[in-house]
Amino acid sequence: MSVPLYLHPMKDRNTIRFSDSDRGIRAATFFLRKGGLVAFPTETVYGLGADARNERAVADIYRAKGRPAHNPVIVHVTDSAAGTMLIDLPEAGMKAAKAFWPGPLTLVGPVRGDSGIAPICRAGAETLAVRVPEHRLAQTLLKAFAGPLAAPSANRSGQVSPTHADHVMEELNGRIDGVLDGGPCAVGLESTILGFDADGTARLLRPGGVSLEDLERTLGVVRSGIIIDDTAPSAPGQLSSHYAPGARVRLNADAPGLGEAWLGFGPDPDRISAISINLSPSGNLEEAGTHLFAALRQLDEWLNGSGVIAVAPIPQSGLGQAINDRLRRAAAPRT
Ligand code: AMP
Ligand code: MG
């Protein structure tokens, strides 16, 4: 399949910041109903929402982001009942839905014939990715809209994901109708994506806000097989260069080199350079996840988008798996 990039310029839109209020929700819902684009907060990152039943509206998401046409989007619904009506899930999938929805887990399964979801959300696949977010405002918006919302992260394709409404504005001002401002996102890392093999066993397609350890406690076996391959991505967010700031990223550093910025984790000795952020001085991986993307953005801004961000080693346990995954992609050679 040949896959064009949606690169045509978009007509300017006057991007409105909707407040966390009844009025803000009503206005956001108005734009979504007429096929517009509205970014909204979830517990993971801000999503760029559109009516998932409206092919043209979802096509506009791809254009606004510059997202490659082969990269499908996640569809958000209010509860497990609505989610399991869109896709067929094996027993392990139903168990995962029960244990982790609402929350930062996305489940992928064969789309049901009567789902009503626009095929563009699947980008050519037979499977659809579905999530039930927990965030209060995401829930309020989904209920007011009373339908499924397609929502990938609200950033330009390949850039660092937004965890504040200001980040959404930096990325998409003028290209979308609005952003519902719910303050910073609590988890700060995208959802964990779980697919299922033909035998019904769960397979981790992207590490994220639910740790592998927590999934294994509930499901027993979870297979891992994250494929980093730009020609045939299994979860296309796996494109190897992603979450990329302008500066280069140097991983597992002992200390910053001369002129480098420093992204620390755990107690930092005094020798750190002037330009530095510590993700969690106490070494807490949840806290580090919350701050990761905002810290990358801030260091990049201080460095004017060039130079080097040196990053301290981060343990691979718990949310460390997702944090290290994002950092590896941020450090990957740019395509
Ligand atoms: P984001 O753009 O950050 O919201 O990422 C959405 C992620 O969901 C991407 O990595 C997609 O590859 C993944 N995804 C969406 N739909 C599917 C699907 N049907 N199968 C596998 N992964 C999917
Ligand atoms: Mg994304």
PDB file of C-alpha atoms and ligand atoms in Angstrom, residues 65 67 71-74 108 121-122 125 127-129 151-153 161 190 193 205-206 234-238 242-243, ligand 1:
ATOM      1  CA  LYS A  65      -0.823  16.832  12.699  1.00  0.00           C
ATOM      2  CA  ARG A  67       0.397  12.419  10.468  1.00  0.00           C
ATOM      3  CA  ASN A  71      -0.720   5.437  11.388  1.00  0.00           C
ATOM      4  CA  PRO A  72      -4.172   4.637  12.868  1.00  0.00           C
ATOM      5  CA  VAL A  73      -5.757   6.635  15.707  1.00  0.00           C
ATOM      6  CA  ILE A  74      -7.212   5.616  19.063  1.00  0.00           C
ATOM      7  CA  VAL A 108      -6.763  -3.336  20.042  1.00  0.00           C
ATOM      8  CA  CYS A 121      -9.462   5.627  12.096  1.00  0.00           C
ATOM      9  CA  ARG A 122      -8.002   2.177  11.307  1.00  0.00           C
ATOM     10  CA  ALA A 125      -6.079  -2.280   9.384  1.00  0.00           C
ATOM     11  CA  THR A 127      -8.291  -3.838  13.970  1.00  0.00           C
ATOM     12  CA  LEU A 128      -9.354  -0.769  15.923  1.00  0.00           C
ATOM     13  CA  ALA A 129      -7.692   0.740  19.007  1.00  0.00           C
ATOM     14  CA  ALA A 151      -7.973  11.320  19.388  1.00  0.00           C
ATOM     15  CA  PRO A 152      -4.254  10.867  18.765  1.00  0.00           C
ATOM     16  CA  SER A 153      -1.859  12.996  20.768  1.00  0.00           C
ATOM     17  CA  SER A 161       3.515  14.918  23.121  1.00  0.00           C
ATOM     18  CA  GLU A 190       0.689   7.901  26.494  1.00  0.00           C
ATOM     19  CA  ILE A 193      -1.362  -0.429  23.958  1.00  0.00           C
ATOM     20  CA  LEU A 205       2.331  -3.121  21.435  1.00  0.00           C
ATOM     21  CA  ARG A 206       3.475   0.030  23.232  1.00  0.00           C
ATOM     22  CA  SER A 234       2.865  -3.132  14.385  1.00  0.00           C
ATOM     23  CA  ALA A 235       1.734  -0.193  16.500  1.00  0.00           C
ATOM     24  CA  PRO A 236       2.700   2.618  14.193  1.00  0.00           C
ATOM     25  CA  GLY A 237       3.636   5.021  17.033  1.00  0.00           C
ATOM     26  CA  GLN A 238       6.654   2.790  16.961  1.00  0.00           C
ATOM     27  CA  HIS A 242       9.398  10.162  17.593  1.00  0.00           C
ATOM     28  CA  TYR A 243       8.847  12.422  20.581  1.00  0.00           C
TER      29      TYR A 243
HETATM   30  P1  AMP B   1      -0.903   8.711  19.459  1.00  0.00           P
HETATM   31  O1  AMP B   1      -0.830   9.328  18.135  1.00  0.00           O
HETATM   32  O2  AMP B   1       0.197   9.183  20.298  1.00  0.00           O
HETATM   33  O3  AMP B   1      -2.216   8.805  20.109  1.00  0.00           O
HETATM   34  O4  AMP B   1      -0.652   7.182  19.262  1.00  0.00           O
HETATM   35  C1  AMP B   1      -1.671   6.315  18.928  1.00  0.00           C
HETATM   36  C2  AMP B   1      -1.043   4.986  18.850  1.00  0.00           C
HETATM   37  O5  AMP B   1      -2.043   3.971  18.720  1.00  0.00           O
HETATM   38  C3  AMP B   1      -0.139   4.851  17.670  1.00  0.00           C
HETATM   39  O6  AMP B   1       1.074   4.318  18.123  1.00  0.00           O
HETATM   40  C4  AMP B   1      -0.850   3.864  16.805  1.00  0.00           C
HETATM   41  O7  AMP B   1       0.070   3.101  16.132  1.00  0.00           O
HETATM   42  C5  AMP B   1      -1.602   3.025  17.794  1.00  0.00           C
HETATM   43  N1  AMP B   1      -2.738   2.377  17.160  1.00  0.00           N
HETATM   44  C6  AMP B   1      -3.889   2.956  16.798  1.00  0.00           C
HETATM   45  N2  AMP B   1      -4.698   2.070  16.191  1.00  0.00           N
HETATM   46  C7  AMP B   1      -4.050   0.882  16.176  1.00  0.00           C
HETATM   47  C8  AMP B   1      -4.359  -0.414  15.685  1.00  0.00           C
HETATM   48  N3  AMP B   1      -5.491  -0.663  15.057  1.00  0.00           N
HETATM   49  N4  AMP B   1      -3.438  -1.371  15.846  1.00  0.00           N
HETATM   50  C9  AMP B   1      -2.273  -1.121  16.465  1.00  0.00           C
HETATM   51  N5  AMP B   1      -1.932   0.099  16.954  1.00  0.00           N
HETATM   52  C10 AMP B   1      -2.792   1.090  16.805  1.00  0.00           C
END
